[in-house]
Amino acid sequence: MTAANETVPTQVERPKGANYRWTVCALLFFATTINYIDRQVLGILAPVLEKEIGWSESQYGFIVTAFQGAYAIGLVVVGRMMDLLGTKIGYSVAMVFWSLAAMAHALAKSAFGFGAARFALGLGESGNFPAAIKTVAEWFPKKERALATGIFNAGSNVGAVVAPLVVPWLTLTYGWQEAFIFTAAIGFVWLIFWHWLYEKPEQQKRLSARELSYILSDPPEPETKIKWLKLMPHRQTWAFAIGKFLTDPVWWFYLYWVPKFLNANYGLTLDKIGLPLVIIYLMADVGSIGGGWLSSVFIKRGWSVNKGRKMAMLICALCVVPIMYASQAKEMWLAVALLGLATAAHQGWSANLFTTTSDMFPRRAVGSIVGFGGMAGAVGGMLISTATGFILELTGSYVSLFIIAGAVYLLALLIIHLLVPKLEPARIAE
């Protein structure tokens, strides 16, 4: 039987004026924005807290690792939880947990205290992407999933843009403890809108019959749950997981060390760090939407899903390569431009990598697959965070770190292509 995504997708007419699914996408976008605001606060305040708390580079590396260790553990459980409980309840639980954990940073007095708060935050925040990816699989036909994923994934960049605008002002005006508390409180506002506006498509009264038909236009899939262990033997599972393992750590590195890099190399203080970070993450925002849009354009022009996704990922991987020069840039704005290009390419890559899960797996397995892949990415992040702390403590140089960051995407794409040459759907026994 010919794999569904090696053929040109069936053209189903998009219903005009029926766009409630994009309201759902907006909710996912804002949840991801909040997720990254809460995550980004520590990185922005790291130079300040390093002086106030007195931690070393290696201790900071372990603080970051605590988050990623919890994130890895959480993703193994949370992905399956989303499949079992559904996104409405599961997303709500995750949002409450991580918002409270973010507030708990205000109570920390030592490196250990920050590590404990980061561990709790990692457990809670691990629910965001499995829930969002599963929601996209439920609310969008396959042809729109890359674009929808790119849009909500852009929330991570918006969060990273908002944080450097808000956190320095809150810190300089009120104190660093208040910066953690005020940003964390936004999550409870989101919960109100989530419970007001969200239901599954079949249960959503605001959804027109035409749009529901369009959402469900892909071939029907069995509703029985897939046992988690049945997903492990498949090449498709490992292609996604290895892609995440190799490339997610680069994003973690940007998130937690770019403010420190700009401070160390160019002397940027808290009151001046905002604009460079805003520019970097605005570029990343464009890349997130552009990467999803690019593969969607290729597919709409008649390319197979396999060719369209991989061509978009190759373009993104090539755009990361110039980051190897960033640590040697004498001008700050050149370094900012290189960082912006690399983060944009990463987010475009990420949007397409996420979407391969719904290309290769039935909807009922997507949450678990995303959770497993995210766990692999978090494990990779743990390794790079620990190594980064020791490398900087020993050498004081970012050269080797940026070289690694520029090379791993091409390696990841090669491995993905070798494992799934055609992005063929996994044949999972019921």
One Martini backbone bead per residue (centre of mass of N, CA, C, O) as a GRO file, in nm:
protein
  430
    1MET     BB    1   0.097   0.035   0.022
    2THR     BB    2   0.072   0.362  -0.009
    3ALA     BB    3   0.182   0.623   0.135
    4ALA     BB    4   0.009   0.899   0.218
    5ASN     BB    5   0.281   1.101   0.231
    6GLU     BB    6   0.369   1.026  -0.091
    7THR     BB    7   0.133   1.189  -0.174
    8VAL     BB    8  -0.081   1.397  -0.293
    9PRO     BB    9  -0.287   1.579  -0.139
   10THR     BB   10  -0.601   1.614  -0.085
   11GLN     BB   11  -0.834   1.839  -0.208
   12VAL     BB   12  -0.985   2.057   0.025
   13GLU     BB   13  -1.210   2.282   0.086
   14ARG     BB   14  -1.196   2.585   0.227
   15PRO     BB   15  -1.381   2.746   0.454
   16LYS     BB   16  -1.538   3.034   0.438
   17GLY     BB   17  -1.551   3.204   0.744
   18ALA     BB   18  -1.413   2.939   0.892
   19ASN     BB   19  -1.199   3.003   1.200
   20TYR     BB   20  -1.193   2.863   1.489
   21ARG     BB   21  -0.924   2.705   1.485
   22TRP     BB   22  -0.756   2.977   1.526
   23THR     BB   23  -0.842   3.024   1.815
   24VAL     BB   24  -0.704   2.775   1.925
   25CYS     BB   25  -0.423   2.856   1.828
   26ALA     BB   26  -0.410   3.110   2.007
   27LEU     BB   27  -0.410   2.962   2.276
   28LEU     BB   28  -0.143   2.814   2.222
   29PHE     BB   29   0.029   3.063   2.183
   30PHE     BB   30  -0.014   3.186   2.473
   31ALA     BB   31   0.088   2.945   2.633
   32THR     BB   32   0.375   2.951   2.508
   33THR     BB   33   0.444   3.232   2.597
   34ILE     BB   34   0.424   3.180   2.900
   35ASN     BB   35   0.624   2.949   2.914
   36TYR     BB   36   0.872   3.141   2.818
   37ILE     BB   37   0.865   3.354   3.026
   38ASP     BB   38   0.915   3.171   3.273
   39ARG     BB   39   1.183   3.048   3.154
   40GLN     BB   40   1.349   3.331   3.093
   41VAL     BB   41   1.404   3.481   3.359
   42LEU     BB   42   1.669   3.350   3.452
   43GLY     BB   43   1.853   3.427   3.211
   44ILE     BB   44   1.828   3.737   3.247
   45LEU     BB   45   1.917   3.722   3.570
   46ALA     BB   46   2.193   3.578   3.591
   47PRO     BB   47   2.402   3.811   3.634
   48VAL     BB   48   2.265   3.909   3.897
   49LEU     BB   49   2.247   3.636   4.060
   50GLU     BB   50   2.547   3.568   4.055
   51LYS     BB   51   2.614   3.802   4.253
   52GLU     BB   52   2.399   3.757   4.482
   53ILE     BB   53   2.439   3.436   4.526
   54GLY     BB   54   2.727   3.307   4.409
   55TRP     BB   55   2.752   3.148   4.155
   56SER     BB   56   2.875   2.936   3.929
   57GLU     BB   57   2.896   2.804   3.623
   58SER     BB   58   2.841   2.511   3.715
   59GLN     BB   59   2.593   2.575   3.891
   60TYR     BB   60   2.424   2.690   3.664
   61GLY     BB   61   2.424   2.433   3.499
   62PHE     BB   62   2.267   2.268   3.719
   63ILE     BB   63   2.013   2.440   3.724
   64VAL     BB   64   1.938   2.385   3.431
   65THR     BB   65   1.942   2.073   3.458
   66ALA     BB   66   1.703   2.045   3.651
   67PHE     BB   67   1.490   2.126   3.450
   68GLN     BB   68   1.557   1.908   3.230
   69GLY     BB   69   1.515   1.660   3.403
   70ALA     BB   70   1.217   1.716   3.465
   71TYR     BB   71   1.127   1.741   3.171
   72ALA     BB   72   1.194   1.451   3.095
   73ILE     BB   73   1.015   1.311   3.300
   74GLY     BB   74   0.749   1.455   3.230
   75LEU     BB   75   0.722   1.366   2.926
   76VAL     BB   76   0.675   1.066   2.974
   77VAL     BB   77   0.402   1.124   3.130
   78VAL     BB   78   0.244   1.360   2.986
   79GLY     BB   79   0.190   1.245   2.709
   80ARG     BB   80   0.008   1.019   2.817
   81MET     BB   81  -0.189   1.197   2.975
   82MET     BB   82  -0.305   1.343   2.726
   83ASP     BB   83  -0.421   1.086   2.596
   84LEU     BB   84  -0.612   1.014   2.844
   85LEU     BB   85  -0.744   1.310   2.938
   86GLY     BB   86  -0.679   1.535   2.764
   87THR     BB   87  -0.632   1.875   2.696
   88LYS     BB   88  -0.806   2.038   2.891
   89ILE     BB   89  -0.711   1.915   3.160
   90GLY     BB   90  -0.404   1.885   3.117
   91TYR     BB   91  -0.339   2.185   3.064
   92SER     BB   92  -0.441   2.297   3.333
   93VAL     BB   93  -0.251   2.147   3.522
   94ALA     BB   94   0.013   2.251   3.402
   95MET     BB   95  -0.033   2.557   3.443
   96VAL     BB   96  -0.058   2.560   3.750
   97PHE     BB   97   0.211   2.425   3.822
   98TRP     BB   98   0.411   2.622   3.672
   99SER     BB   99   0.318   2.887   3.807
  100LEU     BB  100   0.394   2.809   4.098
  101ALA     BB  101   0.692   2.743   4.039
  102ALA     BB  102   0.772   3.026   3.942
  103MET     BB  103   0.707   3.168   4.212
  104ALA     BB  104   0.919   3.000   4.389
  105HIS     BB  105   1.179   3.161   4.313
  106ALA     BB  106   1.136   3.394   4.528
  107LEU     BB  107   1.243   3.190   4.771
  108ALA     BB  108   1.525   3.179   4.683
  109LYS     BB  109   1.884   3.164   4.834
  110SER     BB  110   2.013   2.944   4.638
  111ALA     BB  111   2.124   2.718   4.421
  112PHE     BB  112   1.942   2.495   4.532
  113GLY     BB  113   1.675   2.654   4.528
  114PHE     BB  114   1.674   2.698   4.221
  115GLY     BB  115   1.685   2.401   4.146
  116ALA     BB  116   1.411   2.324   4.273
  117ALA     BB  117   1.238   2.523   4.108
  118ARG     BB  118   1.324   2.414   3.828
  119PHE     BB  119   1.217   2.132   3.863
  120ALA     BB  120   0.918   2.209   3.893
  121LEU     BB  121   0.896   2.364   3.626
  122GLY     BB  122   0.966   2.126   3.440
  123LEU     BB  123   0.723   1.951   3.505
  124GLY     BB  124   0.504   2.154   3.411
  125GLU     BB  125   0.617   2.244   3.118
  126SER     BB  126   0.597   1.955   2.981
  127GLY     BB  127   0.283   1.995   2.887
  128ASN     BB  128   0.266   2.189   2.643
  129PHE     BB  129   0.351   2.039   2.373
  130PRO     BB  130   0.176   1.786   2.384
  131ALA     BB  131  -0.091   1.947   2.392
  132ALA     BB  132  -0.056   2.120   2.135
  133ILE     BB  133  -0.008   1.894   1.927
  134LYS     BB  134  -0.272   1.743   1.983
  135THR     BB  135  -0.459   1.978   1.910
  136VAL     BB  136  -0.372   2.004   1.617
  137ALA     BB  137  -0.453   1.711   1.536
  138GLU     BB  138  -0.764   1.769   1.607
  139TRP     BB  139  -0.804   2.075   1.447
  140PHE     BB  140  -0.626   1.978   1.189
  141PRO     BB  141  -0.540   1.927   0.894
  142LYS     BB  142  -0.254   1.819   0.759
  143LYS     BB  143  -0.199   2.074   0.568
  144GLU     BB  144  -0.207   2.281   0.848
  145ARG     BB  145  -0.006   2.188   1.078
  146ALA     BB  146   0.255   2.343   1.027
  147LEU     BB  147   0.135   2.626   1.058
  148ALA     BB  148   0.009   2.591   1.339
  149THR     BB  149   0.275   2.513   1.475
  150GLY     BB  150   0.430   2.771   1.403
  151ILE     BB  151   0.243   2.966   1.553
  152PHE     BB  152   0.258   2.850   1.842
  153ASN     BB  153   0.574   2.836   1.850
  154ALA     BB  154   0.604   3.152   1.842
  155GLY     BB  155   0.547   3.195   2.146
  156SER     BB  156   0.837   3.147   2.240
  157ASN     BB  157   0.941   3.416   2.112
  158VAL     BB  158   0.750   3.612   2.245
  159GLY     BB  159   0.835   3.543   2.529
  160ALA     BB  160   1.138   3.620   2.470
  161VAL     BB  161   1.056   3.921   2.414
  162VAL     BB  162   0.894   4.007   2.665
  163ALA     BB  163   1.090   3.946   2.894
  164PRO     BB  164   1.319   4.171   2.828
  165LEU     BB  165   1.105   4.404   2.871
  166VAL     BB  166   0.993   4.328   3.170
  167VAL     BB  167   1.205   4.215   3.373
  168PRO     BB  168   1.395   4.457   3.412
  169TRP     BB  169   1.176   4.651   3.511
  170LEU     BB  170   1.079   4.488   3.754
  171THR     BB  171   1.356   4.469   3.892
  172LEU     BB  172   1.428   4.780   3.906
  173THR     BB  173   1.150   4.852   4.058
  174TYR     BB  174   1.105   4.585   4.270
  175GLY     BB  175   1.247   4.307   4.194
  176TRP     BB  176   1.325   3.977   4.136
  177GLN     BB  177   1.089   3.842   4.281
  178GLU     BB  178   0.858   3.995   4.131
  179ALA     BB  179   0.926   3.895   3.850
  180PHE     BB  180   0.834   3.604   3.903
  181ILE     BB  181   0.542   3.656   4.004
  182PHE     BB  182   0.411   3.828   3.775
  183THR     BB  183   0.465   3.634   3.537
  184ALA     BB  184   0.319   3.380   3.658
  185ALA     BB  185   0.019   3.502   3.678
  186ILE     BB  186  -0.073   3.479   3.374
  187GLY     BB  187  -0.172   3.181   3.369
  188PHE     BB  188  -0.453   3.235   3.513
  189VAL     BB  189  -0.576   3.393   3.280
  190TRP     BB  190  -0.568   3.175   3.061
  191LEU     BB  191  -0.763   2.970   3.196
  192ILE     BB  192  -1.023   3.121   3.142
  193PHE     BB  193  -1.016   3.100   2.828
  194TRP     BB  194  -0.987   2.796   2.798
  195HIS     BB  195  -1.266   2.721   2.940
  196TRP     BB  196  -1.442   2.897   2.745
  197LEU     BB  197  -1.324   2.803   2.433
  198TYR     BB  198  -1.268   2.490   2.491
  199GLU     BB  199  -1.310   2.210   2.265
  200LYS     BB  200  -1.379   1.965   2.095
  201PRO     BB  201  -1.493   1.967   1.783
  202GLU     BB  202  -1.752   1.778   1.835
  203GLN     BB  203  -1.826   1.986   2.104
  204GLN     BB  204  -1.829   2.258   1.943
  205LYS     BB  205  -2.072   2.509   1.908
  206ARG     BB  206  -1.898   2.734   1.740
  207LEU     BB  207  -1.888   2.523   1.517
  208SER     BB  208  -1.916   2.460   1.203
  209ALA     BB  209  -1.997   2.218   0.981
  210ARG     BB  210  -1.786   2.292   0.764
  211GLU     BB  211  -1.537   2.298   0.950
  212LEU     BB  212  -1.560   2.015   1.066
  213SER     BB  213  -1.531   1.871   0.794
  214TYR     BB  214  -1.248   1.982   0.736
  215ILE     BB  215  -1.101   1.874   0.989
  216LEU     BB  216  -1.220   1.564   0.909
  217SER     BB  217  -1.094   1.501   0.605
  218ASP     BB  218  -0.932   1.292   0.695
  219PRO     BB  219  -0.875   0.989   0.744
  220PRO     BB  220  -0.983   0.771   0.953
  221GLU     BB  221  -0.922   0.676   1.296
  222PRO     BB  222  -0.863   0.495   1.546
  223GLU     BB  223  -0.958   0.526   1.904
  224THR     BB  224  -0.765   0.348   2.022
  225LYS     BB  225  -0.523   0.302   2.234
  226ILE     BB  226  -0.176   0.316   2.252
  227LYS     BB  227   0.074   0.153   2.359
  228TRP     BB  228   0.368   0.281   2.444
  229LEU     BB  229   0.566   0.035   2.372
  230LYS     BB  230   0.471   0.015   2.064
  231LEU     BB  231   0.650   0.273   1.970
  232MET     BB  232   0.961   0.192   2.007
  233PRO     BB  233   1.033   0.003   1.742
  234HIS     BB  234   1.015   0.256   1.567
  235ARG     BB  235   1.180   0.460   1.349
  236GLN     BB  236   1.004   0.714   1.386
  237THR     BB  237   1.059   0.759   1.684
  238TRP     BB  238   1.377   0.791   1.655
  239ALA     BB  239   1.387   1.021   1.459
  240PHE     BB  240   1.256   1.230   1.645
  241ALA     BB  241   1.435   1.191   1.899
  242ILE     BB  242   1.711   1.257   1.768
  243GLY     BB  243   1.639   1.536   1.668
  244LYS     BB  244   1.593   1.645   1.956
  245PHE     BB  245   1.863   1.568   2.095
  246LEU     BB  246   2.045   1.751   1.900
  247THR     BB  247   1.869   2.045   1.890
  248ASP     BB  248   1.747   2.140   2.160
  249PRO     BB  249   2.012   2.228   2.314
  250VAL     BB  250   2.053   2.487   2.150
  251TRP     BB  251   1.810   2.640   2.263
  252TRP     BB  252   1.893   2.628   2.556
  253PHE     BB  253   2.151   2.784   2.518
  254TYR     BB  254   2.024   3.045   2.425
  255LEU     BB  255   1.829   3.096   2.666
  256TYR     BB  256   2.072   3.083   2.907
  257TRP     BB  257   2.348   3.224   2.749
  258VAL     BB  258   2.312   3.486   2.588
  259PRO     BB  259   2.310   3.698   2.815
  260LYS     BB  260   2.595   3.615   2.915
  261PHE     BB  261   2.745   3.661   2.650
  262LEU     BB  262   2.677   3.967   2.621
  263ASN     BB  263   2.801   4.043   2.894
  264ALA     BB  264   3.093   3.927   2.854
  265ASN     BB  265   3.163   4.048   2.553
  266TYR     BB  266   2.983   4.355   2.578
  267GLY     BB  267   2.868   4.463   2.866
  268LEU     BB  268   2.572   4.393   2.919
  269THR     BB  269   2.318   4.509   3.099
  270LEU     BB  270   2.002   4.497   3.219
  271ASP     BB  271   1.923   4.786   3.083
  272LYS     BB  272   2.054   4.672   2.777
  273ILE     BB  273   1.946   4.373   2.692
  274GLY     BB  274   1.668   4.394   2.550
  275LEU     BB  275   1.707   4.465   2.244
  276PRO     BB  276   1.879   4.225   2.146
  277LEU     BB  277   1.673   4.006   2.234
  278VAL     BB  278   1.436   4.105   2.070
  279ILE     BB  279   1.565   4.069   1.792
  280ILE     BB  280   1.627   3.770   1.807
  281TYR     BB  281   1.319   3.676   1.870
  282LEU     BB  282   1.188   3.802   1.624
  283MET     BB  283   1.338   3.630   1.422
  284ALA     BB  284   1.235   3.362   1.538
  285ASP     BB  285   0.938   3.414   1.481
  286VAL     BB  286   0.960   3.419   1.175
  287GLY     BB  287   1.082   3.132   1.150
  288SER     BB  288   0.849   2.968   1.261
  289ILE     BB  289   0.638   3.049   1.047
  290GLY     BB  290   0.814   3.011   0.790
  291GLY     BB  291   0.870   2.706   0.815
  292GLY     BB  292   0.574   2.613   0.801
  293TRP     BB  293   0.503   2.763   0.538
  294LEU     BB  294   0.708   2.634   0.345
  295SER     BB  295   0.603   2.340   0.349
  296SER     BB  296   0.314   2.411   0.266
  297VAL     BB  297   0.389   2.521  -0.014
  298PHE     BB  298   0.517   2.269  -0.129
  299ILE     BB  299   0.262   2.088  -0.100
  300LYS     BB  300   0.063   2.272  -0.267
  301ARG     BB  301   0.259   2.225  -0.531
  302GLY     BB  302   0.292   1.881  -0.511
  303TRP     BB  303   0.449   1.786  -0.295
  304SER     BB  304   0.551   1.586  -0.082
  305VAL     BB  305   0.574   1.564   0.247
  306ASN     BB  306   0.863   1.467   0.256
  307LYS     BB  307   0.992   1.685   0.071
  308GLY     BB  308   0.882   1.941   0.210
  309ARG     BB  309   0.997   1.902   0.493
  310LYS     BB  310   1.304   1.848   0.422
  311MET     BB  311   1.360   2.109   0.271
  312ALA     BB  312   1.297   2.299   0.504
  313MET     BB  313   1.510   2.172   0.699
  314LEU     BB  314   1.759   2.226   0.523
  315ILE     BB  315   1.742   2.531   0.514
  316CYS     BB  316   1.764   2.566   0.821
  317ALA     BB  317   2.037   2.420   0.865
  318LEU     BB  318   2.204   2.621   0.687
  319CYS     BB  319   2.128   2.886   0.858
  320VAL     BB  320   2.303   2.801   1.117
  321VAL     BB  321   2.611   2.790   1.047
  322PRO     BB  322   2.710   3.099   1.106
  323ILE     BB  323   2.726   3.072   1.427
  324MET     BB  324   3.031   2.993   1.447
  325TYR     BB  325   3.118   3.318   1.448
  326ALA     BB  326   2.999   3.472   1.699
  327SER     BB  327   3.245   3.469   1.913
  328GLN     BB  328   3.427   3.654   1.690
  329ALA     BB  329   3.265   3.900   1.704
  330LYS     BB  330   3.328   4.244   1.743
  331GLU     BB  331   3.035   4.308   1.687
  332MET     BB  332   2.740   4.295   1.841
  333TRP     BB  333   2.538   4.311   1.592
  334LEU     BB  334   2.653   4.065   1.450
  335ALA     BB  335   2.591   3.862   1.670
  336VAL     BB  336   2.288   3.916   1.671
  337ALA     BB  337   2.235   3.833   1.377
  338LEU     BB  338   2.336   3.541   1.405
  339LEU     BB  339   2.142   3.462   1.631
  340GLY     BB  340   1.880   3.526   1.481
  341LEU     BB  341   1.919   3.328   1.246
  342ALA     BB  342   1.947   3.071   1.422
  343THR     BB  343   1.673   3.091   1.572
  344ALA     BB  344   1.498   3.092   1.321
  345ALA     BB  345   1.593   2.818   1.212
  346HIS     BB  346   1.516   2.650   1.454
  347GLN     BB  347   1.208   2.710   1.448
  348GLY     BB  348   1.160   2.601   1.165
  349TRP     BB  349   1.258   2.320   1.229
  350SER     BB  350   1.067   2.259   1.469
  351ALA     BB  351   0.796   2.278   1.320
  352ASN     BB  352   0.861   2.033   1.131
  353LEU     BB  353   0.935   1.819   1.337
  354PHE     BB  354   0.668   1.814   1.488
  355THR     BB  355   0.489   1.741   1.231
  356THR     BB  356   0.596   1.448   1.183
  357THR     BB  357   0.414   1.306   1.389
  358SER     BB  358   0.142   1.344   1.219
  359ASP     BB  359   0.260   1.199   0.966
  360MET     BB  360   0.350   0.907   1.125
  361PHE     BB  361   0.099   0.930   1.328
  362PRO     BB  362  -0.156   0.884   1.507
  363ARG     BB  363  -0.333   1.085   1.713
  364ARG     BB  364  -0.329   0.886   1.971
  365ALA     BB  365   0.014   0.912   1.966
  366VAL     BB  366   0.130   1.203   1.974
  367GLY     BB  367   0.175   1.272   2.274
  368SER     BB  368   0.383   1.044   2.328
  369ILE     BB  369   0.590   1.120   2.111
  370VAL     BB  370   0.647   1.407   2.206
  371GLY     BB  371   0.735   1.325   2.488
  372PHE     BB  372   0.976   1.149   2.404
  373GLY     BB  373   1.125   1.364   2.239
  374GLY     BB  374   1.145   1.573   2.467
  375MET     BB  375   1.312   1.394   2.650
  376ALA     BB  376   1.553   1.375   2.462
  377GLY     BB  377   1.605   1.683   2.455
  378ALA     BB  378   1.650   1.712   2.764
  379VAL     BB  379   1.892   1.526   2.783
  380GLY     BB  380   2.065   1.692   2.594
  381GLY     BB  381   2.042   1.949   2.770
  382MET     BB  382   2.186   1.837   3.018
  383LEU     BB  383   2.458   1.789   2.883
  384ILE     BB  384   2.511   2.082   2.773
  385SER     BB  385   2.482   2.235   3.042
  386THR     BB  386   2.705   2.098   3.197
  387ALA     BB  387   2.929   2.146   2.985
  388THR     BB  388   2.912   2.455   2.969
  389GLY     BB  389   2.995   2.520   3.255
  390PHE     BB  390   3.279   2.385   3.237
  391ILE     BB  391   3.391   2.526   2.985
  392LEU     BB  392   3.369   2.819   3.098
  393GLU     BB  393   3.539   2.768   3.354
  394LEU     BB  394   3.802   2.674   3.192
  395THR     BB  395   3.801   2.894   2.925
  396GLY     BB  396   3.591   3.144   2.866
  397SER     BB  397   3.467   3.010   2.595
  398TYR     BB  398   3.233   2.991   2.296
  399VAL     BB  399   3.344   2.852   2.041
  400SER     BB  400   3.270   2.543   2.065
  401LEU     BB  401   2.964   2.588   2.106
  402PHE     BB  402   2.903   2.721   1.823
  403ILE     BB  403   3.003   2.491   1.648
  404ILE     BB  404   2.800   2.283   1.740
  405ALA     BB  405   2.542   2.448   1.675
  406GLY     BB  406   2.608   2.454   1.351
  407ALA     BB  407   2.616   2.118   1.298
  408VAL     BB  408   2.364   1.936   1.410
  409TYR     BB  409   2.138   1.964   1.191
  410LEU     BB  410   2.264   1.802   0.959
  411LEU     BB  411   2.293   1.545   1.120
  412ALA     BB  412   1.995   1.507   1.192
  413LEU     BB  413   1.884   1.492   0.901
  414LEU     BB  414   2.041   1.245   0.814
  415ILE     BB  415   1.921   1.049   1.022
  416ILE     BB  416   1.626   1.085   0.949
  417HIS     BB  417   1.655   0.990   0.653
  418LEU     BB  418   1.764   0.704   0.718
  419LEU     BB  419   1.511   0.614   0.889
  420VAL     BB  420   1.297   0.812   0.699
  421PRO     BB  421   1.289   0.846   0.366
  422LYS     BB  422   0.937   0.888   0.353
  423LEU     BB  423   0.765   0.937   0.608
  424GLU     BB  424   0.634   0.686   0.696
  425PRO     BB  425   0.396   0.528   0.840
  426ALA     BB  426   0.335   0.365   1.115
  427ARG     BB  427   0.300   0.015   1.190
  428ILE     BB  428   0.057  -0.038   1.427
  429ALA     BB  429  -0.034  -0.256   1.651
  430GLU     BB  430  -0.344  -0.330   1.821
   0.00000   0.00000   0.00000
